[in-house]
Amino acid sequence: MFSSFYNSSRRCIPLVTPFLAASATRVALTTACDEGVTQKDVVDEAKQPPSETTTTPTTTSTKETTTTTTTTKEKEEELLYHGMFPQRQLWKPVKEYPLWDSNWDHRQPTPLEDKKEERQRTRLIRKEGVTRHIILVRHGQYDESSSDDEKRILTKLGREQADLTGQRLQALLKGGGDDDDEQQQQDDDSTKFDACNIKILRVSDLTRAKETADLIAQHLSPEVKIAEPDPLLNEGTPAHTIPSPRPVSSNRIAKWDDHHARIEEAFQKYMHRQEYHHQAEEEEAVAETNDKDDEDTTTTKSSSSNKHEYEIIVCHANVIRYFVCRALQLPPEAW
């Protein structure tokens, strides 16, 4: 379960020609020794300017390189996805959308051969397993007048936004309700909620995100771990958008090449289900109670609160949009 808060032609001749000349000299020396030619004859021959026969392969190689480059370029232009961006940059899911990939995070337990045991294990995990909640927070408003990251600091409004976000997260940590009116809370228990077990605060390595995380951390319990900034969470262009210009700019194509793999790595690192390590005795006990299909699976509040863990990730809008699409198994181009 996931919770989201707002938030070339290369010049070959100068490089290749000396190599060919040196190769010709080495071949000449080997042949000369076999045929008994003197050392002087070999040296004199090596000093002579390269013959036409020597330069011909170089010229041919240059032409072949140019031809190959042109052919590759033409192929790339032919493989545009509906004339927008390279086909290779289109997200390719494991299962065709809208089919659901149950092993989306590569952490699904190996299926059991016995279907009854498989159902019992699934119920056990749902009852005893831990649900991870990921709270995604975009950094506050920041100064965009400079391209230098150290100067892209939060504005006054951005600091206020971060402070208010910290206050809200503090309320979640303590538990309670949205309304301070005790009488109204007594009349409507739906406004009450248990305290959230916020385990860790993560942040990207960019200044505006780190400032936001620092302001939020002031409102959290000292027990909440503050992780080291992670460059994998930095802003970027993880996917193209549809609709897009036809074709997209070469600059945007280059950004995709630079950013997609990194942000996808961040997704796989942080967005995944909690692995459940159960003991055989617990499995046996739950299996006995799960023989009936209409089992009452209600649990007490005290036990349910321990089965939910919360993590806060302070990062960036493009990263958050990509994470949400991937978690919902929507095409990232829909972000």
Short mmCIF file of C-alpha atoms in Angstrom, two decimals:
data_model
loop_
_atom_site.label_atom_id
_atom_site.label_comp_id
_atom_site.label_asym_id
_atom_site.label_seq_id
_atom_site.Cartn_x
_atom_site.Cartn_y
_atom_site.Cartn_z
CA MET A 1 0.00 0.00 0.00
CA PHE A 2 1.29 3.43 -0.81
CA SER A 3 0.25 6.77 0.64
CA SER A 4 1.09 9.93 -1.26
CA PHE A 5 0.96 13.44 0.21
CA TYR A 6 1.30 16.44 -2.13
CA ASN A 7 2.57 17.01 -2.74
CA SER A 8 31.02 11.20 -36.31
CA SER A 9 31.77 12.02 -38.41
CA ARG A 10 35.04 11.39 -36.61
CA ARG A 11 38.27 12.24 -38.38
CA CYS A 12 39.91 8.81 -38.56
CA ILE A 13 42.86 9.62 -40.80
CA PRO A 14 45.17 11.42 -38.30
CA LEU A 15 44.61 8.63 -35.74
CA VAL A 16 44.56 5.57 -37.97
CA THR A 17 47.35 6.42 -40.42
CA PRO A 18 50.24 6.31 -37.87
CA PHE A 19 48.91 2.97 -36.63
CA LEU A 20 48.88 1.54 -40.14
CA ALA A 21 52.37 2.88 -40.84
CA ALA A 22 53.71 1.33 -37.64
CA SER A 23 52.04 -1.96 -38.51
CA ALA A 24 53.61 -1.91 -41.94
CA THR A 25 57.03 -1.35 -40.37
CA ARG A 26 56.59 -4.29 -37.99
CA VAL A 27 55.59 -6.58 -40.86
CA ALA A 28 58.55 -5.37 -42.92
CA LEU A 29 61.00 -6.18 -40.12
CA THR A 30 59.66 -9.69 -39.71
CA THR A 31 59.83 -10.40 -43.42
CA ALA A 32 63.30 -8.88 -43.73
CA CYS A 33 64.77 -11.10 -41.04
CA ASP A 34 63.36 -14.19 -42.75
CA GLU A 35 64.81 -13.24 -46.14
CA GLY A 36 68.18 -12.07 -44.85
CA VAL A 37 67.80 -8.39 -45.76
CA THR A 38 70.15 -6.06 -43.88
CA GLN A 39 69.04 -3.83 -40.98
CA LYS A 40 69.91 -0.72 -43.02
CA ASP A 41 67.62 -1.72 -45.88
CA VAL A 42 64.73 -2.21 -43.46
CA VAL A 43 65.25 1.15 -41.75
CA ASP A 44 65.52 2.97 -45.08
CA GLU A 45 62.33 1.36 -46.26
CA ALA A 46 60.52 2.33 -43.08
CA LYS A 47 61.61 5.97 -43.55
CA GLN A 48 60.00 6.21 -46.99
CA PRO A 49 56.62 7.99 -47.15
CA PRO A 50 53.58 5.69 -47.07
CA SER A 51 52.65 4.35 -50.46
CA GLU A 52 49.23 4.65 -52.05
CA THR A 53 48.60 1.05 -51.12
CA THR A 54 49.04 1.93 -47.42
CA THR A 55 46.63 4.88 -47.46
CA THR A 56 43.89 3.19 -49.45
CA PRO A 57 42.55 1.08 -46.52
CA THR A 58 42.47 4.23 -44.35
CA THR A 59 40.31 6.10 -46.84
CA THR A 60 38.02 3.09 -47.23
CA SER A 61 37.71 2.72 -43.45
CA THR A 62 36.66 6.37 -43.13
CA LYS A 63 34.00 5.96 -45.77
CA GLU A 64 32.72 2.79 -44.13
CA THR A 65 32.53 4.52 -40.73
CA THR A 66 30.59 7.42 -42.23
CA THR A 67 28.24 5.05 -44.00
CA THR A 68 27.66 3.02 -40.82
CA THR A 69 26.98 6.18 -38.79
CA THR A 70 24.49 7.41 -41.36
CA THR A 71 22.73 4.05 -41.46
CA THR A 72 22.45 3.95 -37.65
CA LYS A 73 21.06 7.46 -37.63
CA GLU A 74 18.46 6.57 -40.23
CA LYS A 75 17.40 3.51 -38.24
CA GLU A 76 16.96 5.57 -35.08
CA GLU A 77 14.80 8.05 -37.00
CA GLU A 78 12.70 5.21 -38.37
CA LEU A 79 12.08 3.78 -34.89
CA LEU A 80 10.29 6.82 -33.44
CA TYR A 81 7.21 5.94 -31.43
CA HIS A 82 4.37 7.55 -33.39
CA GLY A 83 6.82 10.21 -34.51
CA MET A 84 7.44 11.46 -30.95
CA PHE A 85 10.48 9.86 -29.31
CA PRO A 86 12.76 6.83 -29.89
CA GLN A 87 10.95 3.52 -29.57
CA ARG A 88 13.69 2.28 -27.23
CA GLN A 89 12.67 4.93 -24.67
CA LEU A 90 9.07 3.72 -24.39
CA TRP A 91 8.34 1.96 -21.09
CA LYS A 92 7.92 -1.78 -21.61
CA PRO A 93 6.02 -3.48 -18.74
CA VAL A 94 6.50 -7.11 -17.83
CA LYS A 95 2.80 -7.69 -18.49
CA GLU A 96 0.82 -5.77 -21.05
CA TYR A 97 -1.27 -2.96 -19.57
CA PRO A 98 -3.83 -3.21 -17.96
CA LEU A 99 -2.83 -6.71 -16.74
CA TRP A 100 -1.44 -6.73 -13.20
CA ASP A 101 2.07 -7.95 -12.47
CA SER A 102 1.81 -9.58 -9.05
CA ASN A 103 5.60 -9.79 -8.78
CA TRP A 104 6.10 -6.12 -9.60
CA ASP A 105 8.78 -5.63 -6.93
CA HIS A 106 10.47 -9.03 -7.45
CA ARG A 107 9.62 -9.99 -3.86
CA GLN A 108 6.66 -12.27 -4.34
CA PRO A 109 7.10 -15.59 -2.49
CA THR A 110 7.64 -18.63 -4.67
CA PRO A 111 4.21 -20.22 -5.31
CA LEU A 112 3.51 -23.45 -3.46
CA GLU A 113 2.41 -26.54 -5.36
CA ASP A 114 -0.47 -27.21 -2.99
CA LYS A 115 -3.19 -24.63 -3.71
CA LYS A 116 -4.68 -24.94 -0.23
CA GLU A 117 -1.33 -24.25 1.40
CA GLU A 118 -0.84 -21.32 -0.97
CA ARG A 119 -4.17 -19.79 0.10
CA GLN A 120 -3.32 -20.32 3.77
CA ARG A 121 0.05 -18.63 3.33
CA THR A 122 -1.56 -15.69 1.55
CA ARG A 123 -4.01 -15.25 4.42
CA LEU A 124 -1.18 -15.51 6.92
CA ILE A 125 0.78 -12.74 5.21
CA ARG A 126 -2.29 -10.50 5.03
CA LYS A 127 -3.04 -11.07 8.71
CA GLU A 128 0.45 -11.03 10.19
CA GLY A 129 2.47 -9.12 7.61
CA VAL A 130 3.51 -5.47 7.78
CA THR A 131 2.09 -2.86 5.38
CA ARG A 132 4.52 -0.17 4.25
CA HIS A 133 3.18 3.34 3.73
CA ILE A 134 5.35 5.69 1.67
CA ILE A 135 4.65 9.39 2.26
CA LEU A 136 5.96 11.32 -0.73
CA VAL A 137 6.65 15.01 -0.08
CA ARG A 138 7.71 17.51 -2.72
CA HIS A 139 10.12 20.19 -1.53
CA GLY A 140 8.86 23.70 -0.83
CA GLN A 141 8.97 26.67 -3.20
CA TYR A 142 12.53 27.66 -4.03
CA ASP A 143 14.61 30.33 -5.81
CA GLU A 144 14.89 29.40 -9.49
CA SER A 145 16.99 32.39 -10.56
CA SER A 146 20.26 30.42 -10.48
CA SER A 147 21.37 27.16 -12.04
CA ASP A 148 23.74 26.57 -9.11
CA ASP A 149 22.11 24.05 -6.78
CA GLU A 150 23.59 25.63 -3.64
CA LYS A 151 21.84 28.90 -4.51
CA ARG A 152 18.47 27.29 -5.23
CA ILE A 153 17.31 27.65 -1.65
CA LEU A 154 13.79 27.78 -0.26
CA THR A 155 11.89 31.04 -0.38
CA LYS A 156 10.01 32.39 2.62
CA LEU A 157 6.86 30.70 1.34
CA GLY A 158 8.79 27.47 0.77
CA ARG A 159 9.96 27.43 4.38
CA GLU A 160 6.40 28.01 5.58
CA GLN A 161 5.21 25.12 3.41
CA ALA A 162 7.84 22.80 4.87
CA ASP A 163 7.00 23.86 8.42
CA LEU A 164 3.27 23.21 7.96
CA THR A 165 4.03 19.83 6.41
CA GLY A 166 6.13 18.96 9.45
CA GLN A 167 3.28 19.92 11.75
CA ARG A 168 0.87 17.67 9.86
CA LEU A 169 3.28 14.74 9.97
CA GLN A 170 3.74 15.32 13.68
CA ALA A 171 -0.02 14.98 14.13
CA LEU A 172 0.07 11.70 12.22
CA LEU A 173 2.86 10.45 14.43
CA LYS A 174 0.94 11.19 17.60
CA GLY A 175 -2.43 9.95 16.35
CA GLY A 176 -5.77 11.44 17.32
CA GLY A 177 -8.21 13.20 15.00
CA ASP A 178 -8.60 16.09 12.62
CA ASP A 179 -10.87 18.00 14.99
CA ASP A 180 -9.80 19.15 18.46
CA ASP A 181 -13.43 19.23 19.64
CA GLU A 182 -13.61 16.31 22.10
CA GLN A 183 -17.40 16.20 22.00
CA GLN A 184 -17.44 15.85 18.22
CA GLN A 185 -14.80 13.13 18.39
CA GLN A 186 -16.96 11.26 20.90
CA ASP A 187 -19.94 11.50 18.56
CA ASP A 188 -17.95 10.39 15.51
CA ASP A 189 -15.19 7.85 16.13
CA SER A 190 -14.33 7.88 12.41
CA THR A 191 -12.24 11.02 12.96
CA LYS A 192 -9.89 9.15 15.28
CA PHE A 193 -6.82 7.25 14.15
CA ASP A 194 -3.96 5.41 15.78
CA ALA A 195 -0.46 6.84 16.00
CA CYS A 196 1.68 6.16 12.92
CA ASN A 197 4.93 4.32 13.22
CA ILE A 198 7.14 6.66 11.17
CA LYS A 199 10.48 4.86 10.97
CA ILE A 200 12.67 6.97 8.69
CA LEU A 201 12.91 10.24 6.78
CA ARG A 202 14.66 10.05 3.40
CA VAL A 203 15.69 12.91 1.15
CA SER A 204 17.33 13.63 -2.20
CA ASP A 205 20.75 15.25 -2.46
CA LEU A 206 19.54 18.63 -3.81
CA THR A 207 19.58 21.72 -1.59
CA ARG A 208 15.87 22.58 -1.77
CA ALA A 209 14.89 19.05 -0.72
CA LYS A 210 17.42 18.87 2.11
CA GLU A 211 16.21 22.21 3.49
CA THR A 212 12.62 20.98 3.38
CA ALA A 213 13.55 17.73 5.15
CA ASP A 214 15.43 19.60 7.87
CA LEU A 215 12.39 21.77 8.63
CA ILE A 216 10.10 18.73 8.70
CA ALA A 217 12.48 16.81 10.96
CA GLN A 218 12.15 19.50 13.64
CA HIS A 219 8.57 18.34 14.22
CA LEU A 220 9.28 14.61 14.31
CA SER A 221 10.19 12.40 17.22
CA PRO A 222 13.90 11.86 17.90
CA GLU A 223 13.21 8.18 17.31
CA VAL A 224 12.63 8.82 13.61
CA LYS A 225 15.83 8.00 11.75
CA ILE A 226 17.17 10.62 9.32
CA ALA A 227 18.79 8.91 6.33
CA GLU A 228 21.76 10.28 4.41
CA PRO A 229 20.77 12.24 1.26
CA ASP A 230 20.43 9.94 -1.73
CA PRO A 231 21.36 11.26 -5.23
CA LEU A 232 19.14 8.55 -6.76
CA LEU A 233 16.18 10.68 -5.63
CA ASN A 234 17.40 13.83 -7.39
CA GLU A 235 15.13 15.54 -9.91
CA GLY A 236 15.23 14.42 -13.52
CA THR A 237 13.31 13.31 -16.60
CA PRO A 238 12.48 9.65 -16.01
CA ALA A 239 9.94 9.32 -18.81
CA HIS A 240 8.52 11.06 -21.85
CA THR A 241 4.99 12.42 -21.74
CA ILE A 242 2.12 11.62 -24.08
CA PRO A 243 1.01 13.73 -25.85
CA SER A 244 4.46 15.03 -26.79
CA PRO A 245 5.80 17.28 -29.56
CA ARG A 246 6.50 15.45 -32.82
CA PRO A 247 9.34 14.76 -32.52
CA VAL A 248 10.63 15.63 -29.05
CA SER A 249 13.81 17.68 -28.82
CA SER A 250 17.22 16.03 -28.86
CA ASN A 251 17.84 17.66 -25.47
CA ARG A 252 14.90 15.82 -23.92
CA ILE A 253 16.00 12.54 -25.48
CA ALA A 254 19.44 13.04 -23.92
CA LYS A 255 17.89 13.82 -20.53
CA TRP A 256 15.93 10.56 -20.64
CA ASP A 257 19.15 8.66 -21.30
CA ASP A 258 20.78 10.42 -18.34
CA HIS A 259 17.95 10.16 -15.81
CA HIS A 260 15.65 7.21 -16.48
CA ALA A 261 17.88 4.38 -15.24
CA ARG A 262 18.77 6.31 -12.06
CA ILE A 263 15.18 7.13 -11.08
CA GLU A 264 13.99 3.61 -11.93
CA GLU A 265 16.72 2.33 -9.61
CA ALA A 266 15.39 4.63 -6.88
CA PHE A 267 11.88 3.22 -7.41
CA GLN A 268 13.06 -0.36 -7.04
CA LYS A 269 15.12 0.58 -3.99
CA TYR A 270 12.33 2.26 -2.01
CA MET A 271 8.95 1.20 -3.43
CA HIS A 272 8.41 -2.42 -2.50
CA ARG A 273 6.38 -4.58 -0.16
CA GLN A 274 7.69 -5.58 3.26
CA GLU A 275 9.11 -9.08 3.31
CA TYR A 276 7.40 -11.30 5.84
CA HIS A 277 9.57 -13.73 7.80
CA HIS A 278 7.20 -16.04 9.64
CA GLN A 279 7.92 -18.95 11.93
CA ALA A 280 6.61 -22.45 11.27
CA GLU A 281 4.58 -22.48 14.49
CA GLU A 282 2.74 -19.29 13.56
CA GLU A 283 2.00 -20.60 10.09
CA GLU A 284 0.60 -23.83 11.48
CA ALA A 285 -1.58 -22.02 14.01
CA VAL A 286 -3.02 -19.64 11.43
CA ALA A 287 -3.49 -22.45 8.90
CA GLU A 288 -5.75 -24.26 11.37
CA THR A 289 -7.94 -21.20 11.84
CA ASN A 290 -8.11 -20.51 8.09
CA ASP A 291 -9.80 -23.77 7.09
CA LYS A 292 -13.10 -21.94 6.76
CA ASP A 293 -13.47 -19.43 3.94
CA ASP A 294 -15.68 -17.09 5.98
CA GLU A 295 -13.20 -16.47 8.75
CA ASP A 296 -13.49 -13.39 10.94
CA THR A 297 -10.20 -11.57 10.43
CA THR A 298 -10.79 -8.64 12.78
CA THR A 299 -7.86 -7.65 14.99
CA THR A 300 -7.41 -5.30 17.94
CA LYS A 301 -6.18 -1.75 17.50
CA SER A 302 -3.09 -2.43 19.55
CA SER A 303 -1.97 -5.21 17.23
CA SER A 304 -2.99 -3.48 13.99
CA SER A 305 -0.92 -0.39 14.78
CA ASN A 306 2.21 -2.55 14.84
CA LYS A 307 1.50 -3.90 11.37
CA HIS A 308 1.94 -0.59 9.59
CA GLU A 309 5.22 1.19 8.96
CA TYR A 310 5.57 4.70 7.51
CA GLU A 311 8.47 6.22 5.61
CA ILE A 312 8.78 9.81 4.46
CA ILE A 313 10.59 10.61 1.23
CA VAL A 314 11.27 14.28 0.48
CA CYS A 315 12.14 14.62 -3.19
CA HIS A 316 10.82 16.19 -6.41
CA ALA A 317 7.70 16.45 -8.56
CA ASN A 318 8.93 14.42 -11.54
CA VAL A 319 10.24 11.67 -9.27
CA ILE A 320 6.95 11.53 -7.33
CA ARG A 321 4.87 11.38 -10.51
CA TYR A 322 7.03 8.55 -11.84
CA PHE A 323 6.88 6.62 -8.55
CA VAL A 324 3.07 6.87 -8.40
CA CYS A 325 2.60 5.69 -12.00
CA ARG A 326 4.99 2.78 -11.51
CA ALA A 327 3.38 1.77 -8.20
CA LEU A 328 -0.07 1.75 -9.82
CA GLN A 329 1.41 -0.05 -12.83
CA LEU A 330 0.29 2.75 -15.14
CA PRO A 331 2.41 3.64 -18.17
CA PRO A 332 4.96 6.22 -16.88
CA GLU A 333 4.28 8.30 -20.01
CA ALA A 334 0.91 9.12 -18.44
CA TRP A 335 2.52 11.13 -15.64
#
